[in-house]
Each structure stands twice: as C-alpha cells, then as structure tokens.
Amino acid sequence: MRHIETIIVGGGPAGSTCAGRLKAAGRDALILDRAEFPRLKLCAGWVTEKALSDLELSPKTYPHPILKLDIKSHLPFLPFALNGLPTGGINYSIRRTEFDAFLLERSGAEVVRHDVKTIRREGGRYIIDDKFTCDHLVGAGGTQCPVRRKLFPANRNRKRLIATLEKEFSYPARSDICHLFFAYRGLEGYSWFVPKGDGMVNIGLGGKSKYFKKSGTNIHDHFKKFIGDLVRRNLIDRQTADNLGETGHPYYLISYDGEIKRENAYLIGDAAGLATTDLGEGIGPAIESALMAADEILGRGVYEKEAVSAYSFAGLMKLLAQRILAPQRPRPRDLHGPESFAAPR
Ligand SMILES: Cc1cc2nc3c(=O)[nH]c(=O)nc-3n(C[C@H](O)[C@H](O)[C@H](O)COP(=O)(O)OP(=O)(O)OC[C@H]3O[C@@H](n4cnc5c(N)ncnc54)[C@H](O)[C@@H]3O)c2cc1C
C-alpha cells in the first residue's frame, strides 16, 4: 500500500484548490479522481470575481477564453429586463472542462485515476481500497462523494434540493449577453443563457426538486419549452434548436446539514453541500472551503461550515446586500473587445 500524508478524493475546483495550497506549503498531497481530465462537468460556468481572487487568478493570465458577463435578469411580471444579476461584483464565464483541467494541473499535485469504493480507518490512518493510506483524507468528490457516504453517518441529512439540466454547444452567432429567466413558466428556480468567450454557449435550468414533484411537471418538458422561448427571442436559431437532440441528464445539487469534519477527514465543496440555495453558485464555496480545510491540515486555522461566506451570518448578510445592491455594469462592447480575454493561440 502506498502512504501519502493527504489524499483528496475528487479533482474538481474543491480538490485541486485544496491540493494546490498543500503543495505550495511543501506538503505531500495526492488527488484520486475516477475521471480522466479534461472531463465533462455539468455547469453553466459562471464564476465570480471573488472566486478568481481566492484562486489568485487573473482573467488576463487565465490561458483559456474567459468572458466578462453582461447580465440581463428577466422576471415574469416585468415587461423589460433588469441590468445585472443579484450577484454583485464582476462575473465571468468559463468552460468547466478547461477551467477544472487547468486548476488541476496548476495545483502541482499528482493525480491518479481511481474510482474510490471503500474507505476504512485503522490505527489513525485512512485506508482506501487497500491501495492507498493517508493521515488526512479530504472528500471533494461532489454530490456523490464516497468520503461523505462512508465516513459521515449524518449523510441521512442529505436532501435532493435542486434538479438541473443543461446543454453546452458551439454557437458563434450567439448574443454576448447573459440572460437569466427567473420563475420561468412557473418554475421555482431559474433558466440561463450563458455565452462563453469562444463562441460557445451554455443553456440550462435549475428548479427545486420539490417543485417538480408537487406540480407534476417534468424538467425535460420545461427545458424544451425554454429552448422554444430562446428561439422566439432570437437568442438561438430554429435549426440549432432542432439539432440540440436529447437534452442532458438531470443532476441534483444537495443540501447537507451534517458534519463536515470528523477526526482527520474533511468534506469540501459539493461534497459538503455548499452550493448556495438561491442561485446554485458552487464554484466559489468549493474554492473557499478547500482553502480553509487545507489551512486546518497545515495547522493554520479551523475549518467550519459557518466560516464559508455563504454560510456565516455576516457573510450571508454581505452576500444578500451585494445581491440586492448589485451595481449596473456596462455591457461588453463585443466578444473580442476589452471585456473578454481570448486564449493565446
Ligand atoms: C447544471 C449545473 C449548473 C451549475 N452552474 C454553476 C455556475 O454557473 N456557477 C457556479 O458557481 N456553480 C454552478 N454549479 C455548481 C458547481 O458546478 C459545483 O458546485 C462545483 O462543481 C463543485 O465543485 P467540487 O469540486 O466540489 O465538485 P465537482 O466539480 O463535482 O468535482 C468532483 C470530482 O470528484 C470526482 N469523483 C466523484 N466520485 C468519485 C469517486 N468515487 N472516486 C474518485 N473520484 C470521484 C468526480 O469525477 C469529479 O471530478 C452548477 C451545477 C450544475 C449541476
């Protein structure tokens, strides 16, 4: 069996960020991920200024296309769109397939492709599939994280919270404006049209799982109607809509009220149910929680869910204030103008 000081299960933004901080402090960290990177990750790819700053990443030096978003929010009872999103700050769009692979490589950690099945604790160490042992184990395996399932009995508290469906495709003729449709056709949630910096676009919707159950409506039907509405608004053309084929598979964001730390095991990012329940923002909390868990392993701090900004009272008030008082942002002039950064070719 191979021994490593810290093993991180999952190489998404949470796992790679945690590994990066440990490696930067000269510590030993190994990432296990069942997927080969670059891997597909369902996500609109909207990322906040704060998340980039936590990553010490500038849009100018990010090596892939990144687009500063000009957001229009549509509400069912308003005949016009509002400028901006209730998010405050500057927002960008990235493609997760590129972003996650970039962060993983940048972390400097060794990555082993391995689907984690069994975890047990013996003599103060964690043993994974009788192949790896470690002193610290970080669960960054997303909503289905095996670390949470095996080591955190409070996982009964896990609830399916938000069901989502999305599609990302090349559409160079797209509008560069990001559109969000709240409570679209009665949906308890929102739908999005998020342009990317390289002619791609991501469309999707997310709604409360309870709403679909209660209303007897189907997420796929909602999605089809949404595509029809995008055609009517000239955001995509009919031929593209007809060629989109089968819609993606539904995916659930969870809420989790249980422990996020137990002995030397930590849950971060989606594994800890940290995506915000209003907008489903999970990249920022994944990064923030990863840094805090790494700091605790390094003996520099204490990892607590309440300290992640969206969960602390002060952080929540700040987030709400930002979201309500979001400043109006000027719209980007064009895709390749000063507001977007294309990858160097
Ligand atoms: C449709 C949709 C749209 C979204 N849009 C946004 C958005 O625009 N902005 C935003 O901030 N958030 C968004 N989110 C939320 C965001 O995607 C997540 O919160 C974020 O990916 C969490 O990162 P993570 O590193 O915790 O987990 P993940 O990115 O899910 O990474 C988990 C990793 O663990 C690996 N893994 C899982 N099980 C195992 C195992 N048994 N063994 C080994 N490896 C394993 C997986 O392969 C994966 O690579 C969206 C979510 C969905 C579903």
mmCIF file of C-alpha atoms and ligand atoms in Angstrom:
data_model
loop_
_atom_site.group_PDB
_atom_site.id
_atom_site.type_symbol
_atom_site.label_atom_id
_atom_site.label_comp_id
_atom_site.label_asym_id
_atom_site.label_seq_id
_atom_site.Cartn_x
_atom_site.Cartn_y
_atom_site.Cartn_z
ATOM 1 C CA MET A 1 0.000 0.000 0.000
ATOM 2 C CA ARG A 2 1.165 3.487 -0.791
ATOM 3 C CA HIS A 3 1.144 6.074 2.023
ATOM 4 C CA ILE A 4 0.603 9.788 1.366
ATOM 5 C CA GLU A 5 0.124 12.445 4.049
ATOM 6 C CA THR A 6 -3.098 13.814 2.477
ATOM 7 C CA ILE A 7 -5.348 12.164 -0.065
ATOM 8 C CA ILE A 8 -8.005 14.225 -1.778
ATOM 9 C CA VAL A 9 -10.860 12.372 -3.422
ATOM 10 C CA GLY A 10 -12.037 14.440 -6.401
ATOM 11 C CA GLY A 11 -10.094 16.779 -8.657
ATOM 12 C CA GLY A 12 -12.785 19.449 -9.296
ATOM 13 C CA PRO A 13 -12.259 23.048 -8.135
ATOM 14 C CA ALA A 14 -12.513 21.991 -4.476
ATOM 15 C CA GLY A 15 -9.975 19.156 -4.715
ATOM 16 C CA SER A 16 -7.444 20.955 -6.899
ATOM 17 C CA THR A 17 -7.573 24.114 -4.757
ATOM 18 C CA CYS A 18 -7.002 22.154 -1.555
ATOM 19 C CA ALA A 19 -4.134 20.215 -3.138
ATOM 20 C CA GLY A 20 -2.615 23.412 -4.536
ATOM 21 C CA ARG A 21 -2.468 25.058 -1.118
ATOM 22 C CA LEU A 22 -0.920 21.967 0.495
ATOM 23 C CA LYS A 23 1.663 21.615 -2.265
ATOM 24 C CA ALA A 24 2.510 25.328 -2.067
ATOM 25 C CA ALA A 25 3.282 24.773 1.639
ATOM 26 C CA GLY A 26 5.642 21.947 0.679
ATOM 27 C CA ARG A 27 3.314 19.169 1.858
ATOM 28 C CA ASP A 28 2.501 15.857 0.292
ATOM 29 C CA ALA A 29 -0.917 15.559 -1.414
ATOM 30 C CA LEU A 30 -2.370 13.085 -3.893
ATOM 31 C CA ILE A 31 -5.612 13.500 -5.815
ATOM 32 C CA LEU A 32 -7.712 10.484 -6.747
ATOM 33 C CA ASP A 33 -10.337 11.047 -9.416
ATOM 34 C CA ARG A 34 -12.334 8.477 -11.313
ATOM 35 C CA ALA A 35 -12.475 10.703 -14.400
ATOM 36 C CA GLU A 36 -9.777 11.436 -16.905
ATOM 37 C CA PHE A 37 -9.189 15.217 -17.181
ATOM 38 C CA PRO A 38 -10.217 17.267 -19.044
ATOM 39 C CA ARG A 39 -13.607 15.864 -18.058
ATOM 40 C CA LEU A 40 -17.160 16.983 -18.713
ATOM 41 C CA LYS A 41 -18.802 18.773 -15.803
ATOM 42 C CA LEU A 42 -22.388 19.959 -15.961
ATOM 43 C CA CYS A 43 -22.175 23.632 -15.074
ATOM 44 C CA ALA A 44 -23.179 26.996 -16.544
ATOM 45 C CA GLY A 45 -19.620 28.097 -15.808
ATOM 46 C CA TRP A 46 -20.435 31.421 -14.216
ATOM 47 C CA VAL A 47 -17.642 32.354 -11.851
ATOM 48 C CA THR A 48 -17.390 35.337 -9.535
ATOM 49 C CA GLU A 49 -14.627 37.861 -9.140
ATOM 50 C CA LYS A 50 -14.184 36.663 -5.550
ATOM 51 C CA ALA A 51 -13.682 33.052 -6.631
ATOM 52 C CA LEU A 52 -10.969 34.127 -9.089
ATOM 53 C CA SER A 53 -9.358 36.266 -6.435
ATOM 54 C CA ASP A 54 -9.391 33.367 -3.931
ATOM 55 C CA LEU A 55 -7.617 31.354 -6.632
ATOM 56 C CA GLU A 56 -5.162 34.221 -7.172
ATOM 57 C CA LEU A 57 -6.139 34.007 -10.817
ATOM 58 C CA SER A 58 -6.465 36.979 -13.151
ATOM 59 C CA PRO A 59 -8.690 36.849 -16.251
ATOM 60 C CA LYS A 60 -5.731 38.303 -18.150
ATOM 61 C CA THR A 61 -3.439 35.401 -17.347
ATOM 62 C CA TYR A 62 -6.032 32.612 -17.475
ATOM 63 C CA PRO A 63 -4.909 30.598 -20.513
ATOM 64 C CA HIS A 64 -8.394 29.849 -21.893
ATOM 65 C CA PRO A 65 -11.205 32.108 -23.100
ATOM 66 C CA ILE A 66 -12.986 33.930 -20.310
ATOM 67 C CA LEU A 67 -15.808 36.395 -20.848
ATOM 68 C CA LYS A 68 -16.809 39.219 -18.549
ATOM 69 C CA LEU A 69 -20.555 38.876 -18.304
ATOM 70 C CA ASP A 70 -23.142 41.494 -19.084
ATOM 71 C CA ILE A 71 -26.222 40.064 -17.374
ATOM 72 C CA LYS A 72 -29.902 40.699 -18.050
ATOM 73 C CA SER A 73 -32.352 39.350 -15.496
ATOM 74 C CA HIS A 74 -35.898 38.623 -16.668
ATOM 75 C CA LEU A 75 -38.767 38.440 -14.208
ATOM 76 C CA PRO A 76 -42.214 37.183 -15.212
ATOM 77 C CA PHE A 77 -44.089 40.273 -14.017
ATOM 78 C CA LEU A 78 -41.751 42.808 -15.670
ATOM 79 C CA PRO A 79 -42.017 43.611 -19.396
ATOM 80 C CA PHE A 80 -38.329 44.652 -19.514
ATOM 81 C CA ALA A 81 -35.106 43.011 -18.321
ATOM 82 C CA LEU A 82 -33.137 44.323 -15.365
ATOM 83 C CA ASN A 83 -29.453 45.009 -15.790
ATOM 84 C CA GLY A 84 -27.191 42.826 -13.750
ATOM 85 C CA LEU A 85 -27.780 39.926 -11.536
ATOM 86 C CA PRO A 86 -28.355 39.933 -7.950
ATOM 87 C CA THR A 87 -24.714 38.771 -7.508
ATOM 88 C CA GLY A 88 -22.816 41.962 -7.095
ATOM 89 C CA GLY A 89 -19.240 42.266 -8.220
ATOM 90 C CA ILE A 90 -17.973 41.271 -11.616
ATOM 91 C CA ASN A 91 -18.905 37.876 -13.049
ATOM 92 C CA TYR A 92 -17.177 35.857 -15.733
ATOM 93 C CA SER A 93 -17.962 32.767 -17.751
ATOM 94 C CA ILE A 94 -15.516 29.927 -18.312
ATOM 95 C CA ARG A 95 -15.854 26.396 -19.685
ATOM 96 C CA ARG A 96 -15.608 23.901 -16.855
ATOM 97 C CA THR A 97 -13.859 21.343 -18.991
ATOM 98 C CA GLU A 98 -10.962 23.820 -19.451
ATOM 99 C CA PHE A 99 -11.130 25.530 -16.056
ATOM 100 C CA ASP A 100 -11.030 22.338 -13.976
ATOM 101 C CA ALA A 101 -8.207 20.775 -16.009
ATOM 102 C CA PHE A 102 -6.208 23.997 -15.749
ATOM 103 C CA LEU A 103 -6.648 24.214 -11.955
ATOM 104 C CA LEU A 104 -5.764 20.559 -11.541
ATOM 105 C CA GLU A 105 -2.537 20.886 -13.465
ATOM 106 C CA ARG A 106 -1.681 24.155 -11.733
ATOM 107 C CA SER A 107 -2.082 22.508 -8.309
ATOM 108 C CA GLY A 108 1.186 20.647 -8.834
ATOM 109 C CA ALA A 109 -0.281 17.567 -7.152
ATOM 110 C CA GLU A 110 -0.013 14.073 -8.508
ATOM 111 C CA VAL A 111 -3.345 12.867 -9.882
ATOM 112 C CA VAL A 112 -4.181 9.168 -10.049
ATOM 113 C CA ARG A 113 -7.193 7.938 -11.953
ATOM 114 C CA HIS A 114 -9.017 5.794 -9.445
ATOM 115 C CA ASP A 115 -12.683 5.215 -8.622
ATOM 116 C CA VAL A 116 -12.804 5.193 -4.811
ATOM 117 C CA LYS A 117 -15.035 2.428 -3.473
ATOM 118 C CA THR A 118 -14.007 1.518 0.070
ATOM 119 C CA ILE A 119 -12.620 3.602 2.910
ATOM 120 C CA ARG A 120 -11.840 2.456 6.432
ATOM 121 C CA ARG A 121 -9.954 3.885 9.366
ATOM 122 C CA GLU A 122 -7.320 1.811 11.152
ATOM 123 C CA GLY A 123 -4.633 2.874 13.583
ATOM 124 C CA GLY A 124 -5.275 6.562 12.936
ATOM 125 C CA ARG A 125 -4.910 6.169 9.166
ATOM 126 C CA TYR A 126 -7.433 6.006 6.357
ATOM 127 C CA ILE A 127 -7.196 3.041 4.013
ATOM 128 C CA ILE A 128 -8.638 3.444 0.544
ATOM 129 C CA ASP A 129 -9.438 0.343 -1.486
ATOM 130 C CA ASP A 130 -6.495 -1.429 0.193
ATOM 131 C CA LYS A 131 -4.230 0.528 -2.158
ATOM 132 C CA PHE A 132 -3.595 3.886 -0.533
ATOM 133 C CA THR A 133 -3.255 5.067 3.066
ATOM 134 C CA CYS A 134 -3.189 8.613 4.416
ATOM 135 C CA ASP A 135 -3.204 10.661 7.615
ATOM 136 C CA HIS A 136 -5.652 13.275 6.292
ATOM 137 C CA LEU A 137 -8.497 12.494 3.924
ATOM 138 C CA VAL A 138 -10.357 15.216 2.031
ATOM 139 C CA GLY A 139 -13.722 14.460 0.430
ATOM 140 C CA ALA A 140 -14.010 16.630 -2.686
ATOM 141 C CA GLY A 141 -15.949 14.113 -4.732
ATOM 142 C CA GLY A 142 -19.008 16.278 -5.439
ATOM 143 C CA THR A 143 -22.582 15.372 -4.612
ATOM 144 C CA GLN A 144 -21.867 11.617 -4.640
ATOM 145 C CA CYS A 145 -18.626 11.867 -2.655
ATOM 146 C CA PRO A 146 -17.568 8.452 -1.311
ATOM 147 C CA VAL A 147 -15.838 10.059 1.696
ATOM 148 C CA ARG A 148 -19.164 11.505 2.844
ATOM 149 C CA ARG A 149 -21.027 8.270 2.147
ATOM 150 C CA LYS A 150 -18.507 6.086 4.010
ATOM 151 C CA LEU A 151 -17.323 8.228 6.905
ATOM 152 C CA PHE A 152 -20.100 10.665 7.728
ATOM 153 C CA PRO A 153 -23.111 8.865 9.141
ATOM 154 C CA ALA A 154 -25.112 12.095 9.198
ATOM 155 C CA ASN A 155 -25.432 11.695 5.449
ATOM 156 C CA ARG A 156 -29.064 10.851 6.154
ATOM 157 C CA ASN A 157 -29.476 14.630 6.236
ATOM 158 C CA ARG A 158 -28.681 14.794 2.547
ATOM 159 C CA LYS A 159 -31.622 16.075 0.552
ATOM 160 C CA ARG A 160 -32.053 16.440 -3.160
ATOM 161 C CA LEU A 161 -32.549 20.126 -3.411
ATOM 162 C CA ILE A 162 -32.217 21.441 -6.922
ATOM 163 C CA ALA A 163 -32.652 19.486 -10.137
ATOM 164 C CA THR A 164 -30.792 20.880 -13.140
ATOM 165 C CA LEU A 165 -30.495 20.251 -16.844
ATOM 166 C CA GLU A 166 -28.101 21.944 -19.255
ATOM 167 C CA LYS A 167 -26.515 21.903 -22.659
ATOM 168 C CA GLU A 168 -23.257 23.486 -23.851
ATOM 169 C CA PHE A 169 -22.606 23.868 -27.561
ATOM 170 C CA SER A 170 -20.781 25.875 -30.165
ATOM 171 C CA TYR A 171 -22.876 28.783 -31.408
ATOM 172 C CA PRO A 172 -20.646 31.522 -32.811
ATOM 173 C CA ALA A 173 -23.648 33.651 -33.878
ATOM 174 C CA ARG A 174 -24.845 33.981 -30.297
ATOM 175 C CA SER A 175 -25.548 37.203 -28.475
ATOM 176 C CA ASP A 176 -22.854 38.092 -25.953
ATOM 177 C CA ILE A 177 -25.366 38.986 -23.285
ATOM 178 C CA CYS A 178 -26.025 36.562 -20.469
ATOM 179 C CA HIS A 179 -29.779 36.135 -19.878
ATOM 180 C CA LEU A 180 -31.319 34.770 -16.703
ATOM 181 C CA PHE A 181 -35.026 33.983 -16.529
ATOM 182 C CA PHE A 182 -36.386 33.756 -13.019
ATOM 183 C CA ALA A 183 -39.569 31.797 -12.269
ATOM 184 C CA TYR A 184 -39.817 30.981 -15.969
ATOM 185 C CA ARG A 185 -43.197 29.381 -16.800
ATOM 186 C CA GLY A 186 -43.899 28.940 -13.114
ATOM 187 C CA LEU A 187 -40.594 27.154 -12.434
ATOM 188 C CA GLU A 188 -39.428 27.522 -8.846
ATOM 189 C CA GLY A 189 -35.917 28.317 -9.958
ATOM 190 C CA TYR A 190 -34.324 29.927 -12.993
ATOM 191 C CA SER A 191 -33.132 29.301 -16.529
ATOM 192 C CA TRP A 192 -29.986 30.647 -18.125
ATOM 193 C CA PHE A 193 -28.312 31.518 -21.394
ATOM 194 C CA VAL A 194 -24.614 31.980 -20.630
ATOM 195 C CA PRO A 195 -22.277 32.926 -23.506
ATOM 196 C CA LYS A 196 -18.646 31.859 -23.269
ATOM 197 C CA GLY A 197 -15.541 33.592 -24.568
ATOM 198 C CA ASP A 198 -15.016 31.329 -27.563
ATOM 199 C CA GLY A 199 -18.349 31.151 -29.368
ATOM 200 C CA MET A 200 -19.780 28.514 -27.061
ATOM 201 C CA VAL A 201 -22.985 28.956 -25.121
ATOM 202 C CA ASN A 202 -24.434 27.134 -22.139
ATOM 203 C CA ILE A 203 -28.201 26.955 -21.664
ATOM 204 C CA GLY A 204 -29.990 25.250 -18.831
ATOM 205 C CA LEU A 205 -32.380 25.440 -15.967
ATOM 206 C CA GLY A 206 -32.498 24.575 -12.321
ATOM 207 C CA GLY A 207 -35.536 24.219 -10.123
ATOM 208 C CA LYS A 208 -36.453 22.977 -6.686
ATOM 209 C CA SER A 209 -36.865 19.194 -6.785
ATOM 210 C CA LYS A 210 -39.943 19.673 -4.591
ATOM 211 C CA TYR A 211 -41.500 21.904 -7.243
ATOM 212 C CA PHE A 212 -41.261 19.225 -9.960
ATOM 213 C CA LYS A 213 -42.812 16.662 -7.629
ATOM 214 C CA LYS A 214 -45.538 18.970 -6.363
ATOM 215 C CA SER A 215 -46.518 20.413 -9.755
ATOM 216 C CA GLY A 216 -46.272 17.099 -11.602
ATOM 217 C CA THR A 217 -44.210 18.856 -14.275
ATOM 218 C CA ASN A 218 -41.186 17.354 -15.919
ATOM 219 C CA ILE A 219 -37.758 19.019 -16.125
ATOM 220 C CA HIS A 220 -37.312 17.826 -19.743
ATOM 221 C CA ASP A 221 -40.594 19.454 -20.821
ATOM 222 C CA HIS A 222 -39.577 22.683 -19.111
ATOM 223 C CA PHE A 223 -36.271 22.537 -20.964
ATOM 224 C CA LYS A 224 -37.937 22.009 -24.363
ATOM 225 C CA LYS A 225 -40.241 24.981 -23.771
ATOM 226 C CA PHE A 226 -37.268 27.052 -22.693
ATOM 227 C CA ILE A 227 -35.455 26.249 -25.959
ATOM 228 C CA GLY A 228 -38.607 27.294 -27.867
ATOM 229 C CA ASP A 229 -38.605 30.607 -25.996
ATOM 230 C CA LEU A 230 -34.926 31.194 -26.801
ATOM 231 C CA VAL A 231 -35.769 30.726 -30.490
ATOM 232 C CA ARG A 232 -38.661 33.202 -30.211
ATOM 233 C CA ARG A 233 -36.300 35.717 -28.582
ATOM 234 C CA ASN A 234 -33.775 35.185 -31.419
ATOM 235 C CA LEU A 235 -31.146 34.001 -28.968
ATOM 236 C CA ILE A 236 -30.690 30.763 -30.925
ATOM 237 C CA ASP A 237 -31.974 29.848 -34.370
ATOM 238 C CA ARG A 238 -34.526 27.138 -35.122
ATOM 239 C CA GLN A 239 -32.046 24.851 -36.888
ATOM 240 C CA THR A 240 -29.664 24.898 -33.914
ATOM 241 C CA ALA A 241 -32.569 24.253 -31.565
ATOM 242 C CA ASP A 242 -33.739 21.288 -33.665
ATOM 243 C CA ASN A 243 -30.211 19.852 -33.728
ATOM 244 C CA LEU A 244 -29.701 20.017 -29.983
ATOM 245 C CA GLY A 245 -31.022 16.473 -29.786
ATOM 246 C CA GLU A 246 -31.801 14.842 -26.487
ATOM 247 C CA THR A 247 -31.451 17.155 -23.538
ATOM 248 C CA GLY A 248 -28.826 16.439 -20.886
ATOM 249 C CA HIS A 249 -29.489 14.273 -17.870
ATOM 250 C CA PRO A 250 -30.876 15.810 -14.686
ATOM 251 C CA TYR A 251 -28.403 16.409 -11.908
ATOM 252 C CA TYR A 252 -29.082 17.249 -8.291
ATOM 253 C CA LEU A 253 -27.483 19.794 -6.047
ATOM 254 C CA ILE A 254 -27.885 18.726 -2.441
ATOM 255 C CA SER A 255 -28.306 20.255 0.931
ATOM 256 C CA TYR A 256 -26.357 18.660 3.737
ATOM 257 C CA ASP A 257 -26.750 19.563 7.362
ATOM 258 C CA GLY A 258 -24.316 17.061 8.822
ATOM 259 C CA GLU A 259 -20.733 17.361 9.999
ATOM 260 C CA ILE A 260 -18.089 18.487 7.517
ATOM 261 C CA LYS A 261 -15.144 17.382 9.640
ATOM 262 C CA ARG A 262 -14.625 14.224 11.611
ATOM 263 C CA GLU A 263 -11.238 13.285 13.055
ATOM 264 C CA ASN A 264 -8.860 13.865 10.132
ATOM 265 C CA ALA A 265 -11.477 13.640 7.387
ATOM 266 C CA TYR A 266 -12.906 16.766 5.753
ATOM 267 C CA LEU A 267 -15.733 17.444 3.310
ATOM 268 C CA ILE A 268 -15.388 20.380 0.954
ATOM 269 C CA GLY A 269 -17.322 21.846 -1.982
ATOM 270 C CA ASP A 270 -20.373 19.978 -3.239
ATOM 271 C CA ALA A 271 -19.494 17.010 -1.015
ATOM 272 C CA ALA A 272 -20.370 19.272 1.908
ATOM 273 C CA GLY A 273 -23.496 20.608 0.158
ATOM 274 C CA LEU A 274 -22.048 24.102 -0.068
ATOM 275 C CA ALA A 275 -23.623 25.396 -3.298
ATOM 276 C CA THR A 276 -25.854 28.356 -2.455
ATOM 277 C CA THR A 277 -29.540 27.589 -2.490
ATOM 278 C CA ASP A 278 -30.641 30.806 -4.212
ATOM 279 C CA LEU A 279 -28.505 30.734 -7.358
ATOM 280 C CA GLY A 280 -26.783 27.341 -7.103
ATOM 281 C CA GLU A 281 -23.368 29.004 -7.010
ATOM 282 C CA GLY A 282 -20.968 26.246 -6.043
ATOM 283 C CA ILE A 283 -17.563 27.062 -7.550
ATOM 284 C CA GLY A 284 -16.868 29.911 -5.113
ATOM 285 C CA PRO A 285 -17.849 27.957 -1.968
ATOM 286 C CA ALA A 286 -15.874 24.934 -3.248
ATOM 287 C CA ILE A 287 -12.722 27.051 -3.512
ATOM 288 C CA GLU A 288 -13.273 28.841 -0.210
ATOM 289 C CA SER A 289 -13.925 25.629 1.731
ATOM 290 C CA ALA A 290 -10.905 23.946 0.090
ATOM 291 C CA LEU A 291 -8.576 26.694 1.264
ATOM 292 C CA MET A 292 -9.967 26.513 4.806
ATOM 293 C CA ALA A 293 -9.642 22.732 5.010
ATOM 294 C CA ALA A 294 -6.054 22.949 3.712
ATOM 295 C CA ASP A 295 -5.295 25.599 6.308
ATOM 296 C CA GLU A 296 -6.538 23.338 9.070
ATOM 297 C CA ILE A 297 -4.342 20.485 7.800
ATOM 298 C CA LEU A 298 -1.436 22.931 7.793
ATOM 299 C CA GLY A 299 -2.242 23.925 11.375
ATOM 300 C CA ARG A 300 -3.103 27.474 10.325
ATOM 301 C CA GLY A 301 -6.812 27.614 11.060
ATOM 302 C CA VAL A 302 -10.031 25.834 11.846
ATOM 303 C CA TYR A 303 -12.384 24.517 9.197
ATOM 304 C CA GLU A 304 -16.062 25.263 9.902
ATOM 305 C CA LYS A 305 -19.011 25.382 7.551
ATOM 306 C CA GLU A 306 -20.183 28.603 9.201
ATOM 307 C CA ALA A 307 -16.936 30.258 8.132
ATOM 308 C CA VAL A 308 -17.653 29.747 4.419
ATOM 309 C CA SER A 309 -19.026 33.161 3.459
ATOM 310 C CA ALA A 310 -22.393 31.983 2.152
ATOM 311 C CA TYR A 311 -22.985 30.181 5.463
ATOM 312 C CA SER A 312 -21.797 32.653 8.067
ATOM 313 C CA PHE A 313 -24.367 35.171 9.252
ATOM 314 C CA ALA A 314 -22.056 38.077 8.426
ATOM 315 C CA GLY A 315 -21.136 36.510 5.092
ATOM 316 C CA LEU A 316 -24.762 35.853 4.228
ATOM 317 C CA MET A 317 -25.761 39.431 5.048
ATOM 318 C CA LYS A 318 -22.885 40.695 2.897
ATOM 319 C CA LEU A 319 -23.879 38.381 0.039
ATOM 320 C CA LEU A 320 -27.511 39.463 0.244
ATOM 321 C CA ALA A 321 -26.533 43.123 0.362
ATOM 322 C CA GLN A 322 -24.291 42.643 -2.681
ATOM 323 C CA ARG A 323 -27.026 40.809 -4.477
ATOM 324 C CA ILE A 324 -29.652 43.449 -3.746
ATOM 325 C CA LEU A 325 -27.379 46.417 -4.364
ATOM 326 C CA ALA A 326 -25.653 44.974 -7.457
ATOM 327 C CA PRO A 327 -24.242 47.899 -9.436
ATOM 328 C CA GLN A 328 -25.259 48.295 -13.063
ATOM 329 C CA ARG A 329 -22.423 47.090 -15.238
ATOM 330 C CA PRO A 330 -21.623 48.465 -18.702
ATOM 331 C CA ARG A 331 -22.146 45.875 -21.432
ATOM 332 C CA PRO A 332 -19.098 44.420 -23.142
ATOM 333 C CA ARG A 333 -18.553 46.042 -26.495
ATOM 334 C CA ASP A 334 -18.021 42.815 -28.378
ATOM 335 C CA LEU A 335 -16.734 39.330 -27.812
ATOM 336 C CA HIS A 336 -13.129 40.137 -28.543
ATOM 337 C CA GLY A 337 -13.214 43.602 -27.069
ATOM 338 C CA PRO A 338 -11.530 44.684 -23.879
ATOM 339 C CA GLU A 339 -14.100 42.916 -21.711
ATOM 340 C CA SER A 340 -13.191 39.417 -22.822
ATOM 341 C CA PHE A 341 -9.942 37.587 -22.905
ATOM 342 C CA ALA A 342 -9.335 35.004 -25.594
ATOM 343 C CA ALA A 343 -6.832 32.234 -25.138
ATOM 344 C CA PRO A 344 -3.471 32.929 -26.682
ATOM 345 C CA ARG A 345 -3.178 30.808 -29.845
HETATM 346 C C1 LIG B 1 -26.272 22.318 -14.263
HETATM 347 C C2 LIG B 1 -25.394 22.982 -13.239
HETATM 348 C C3 LIG B 1 -25.007 24.301 -13.431
HETATM 349 C C4 LIG B 1 -24.170 24.922 -12.488
HETATM 350 N N1 LIG B 1 -23.773 26.197 -12.737
HETATM 351 C C5 LIG B 1 -22.929 26.815 -11.857
HETATM 352 C C6 LIG B 1 -22.414 28.108 -12.151
HETATM 353 O O1 LIG B 1 -22.681 28.680 -13.209
HETATM 354 N N2 LIG B 1 -21.587 28.688 -11.236
HETATM 355 C C7 LIG B 1 -21.249 28.073 -10.056
HETATM 356 O O2 LIG B 1 -20.512 28.661 -9.245
HETATM 357 N N3 LIG B 1 -21.714 26.828 -9.776
HETATM 358 C C8 LIG B 1 -22.515 26.180 -10.654
HETATM 359 N N4 LIG B 1 -22.939 24.904 -10.392
HETATM 360 C C9 LIG B 1 -22.424 24.223 -9.186
HETATM 361 C C10 LIG B 1 -20.962 23.783 -9.417
HETATM 362 O O3 LIG B 1 -20.861 23.069 -10.635
HETATM 363 C C11 LIG B 1 -20.478 22.885 -8.267
HETATM 364 O O4 LIG B 1 -20.847 23.474 -7.048
HETATM 365 C C12 LIG B 1 -18.941 22.688 -8.313
HETATM 366 O O5 LIG B 1 -18.601 21.911 -9.429
HETATM 367 C C13 LIG B 1 -18.455 21.998 -7.050
HETATM 368 O O6 LIG B 1 -17.093 21.652 -7.204
HETATM 369 P P1 LIG B 1 -16.493 20.372 -6.461
HETATM 370 O O7 LIG B 1 -15.029 20.420 -6.727
HETATM 371 O O8 LIG B 1 -16.990 20.326 -5.067
HETATM 372 O O9 LIG B 1 -17.139 19.096 -7.173
HETATM 373 P P2 LIG B 1 -17.054 18.584 -8.680
HETATM 374 O O10 LIG B 1 -16.687 19.679 -9.595
HETATM 375 O O11 LIG B 1 -18.326 17.855 -8.913
HETATM 376 O O12 LIG B 1 -15.850 17.537 -8.675
HETATM 377 C C14 LIG B 1 -15.975 16.292 -8.043
HETATM 378 C C15 LIG B 1 -14.956 15.322 -8.630
HETATM 379 O O13 LIG B 1 -14.988 14.125 -7.852
HETATM 380 C C16 LIG B 1 -14.825 13.021 -8.700
HETATM 381 N N5 LIG B 1 -15.388 11.834 -8.048
HETATM 382 C C17 LIG B 1 -16.678 11.624 -7.691
HETATM 383 N N6 LIG B 1 -16.819 10.398 -7.133
HETATM 384 C C18 LIG B 1 -15.585 9.832 -7.137
HETATM 385 C C19 LIG B 1 -15.082 8.573 -6.705
HETATM 386 N N7 LIG B 1 -15.893 7.629 -6.181
HETATM 387 N N8 LIG B 1 -13.756 8.318 -6.848
HETATM 388 C C20 LIG B 1 -12.937 9.243 -7.401
HETATM 389 N N9 LIG B 1 -13.367 10.440 -7.841
HETATM 390 C C21 LIG B 1 -14.661 10.741 -7.703
HETATM 391 C C22 LIG B 1 -15.571 13.407 -9.966
HETATM 392 O O14 LIG B 1 -15.102 12.686 -11.100
HETATM 393 C C23 LIG B 1 -15.270 14.909 -10.057
HETATM 394 O O15 LIG B 1 -14.172 15.172 -10.906
HETATM 395 C C24 LIG B 1 -23.750 24.237 -11.316
HETATM 396 C C25 LIG B 1 -24.162 22.909 -11.127
HETATM 397 C C26 LIG B 1 -24.954 22.293 -12.073
HETATM 398 C C27 LIG B 1 -25.344 20.880 -11.854
#
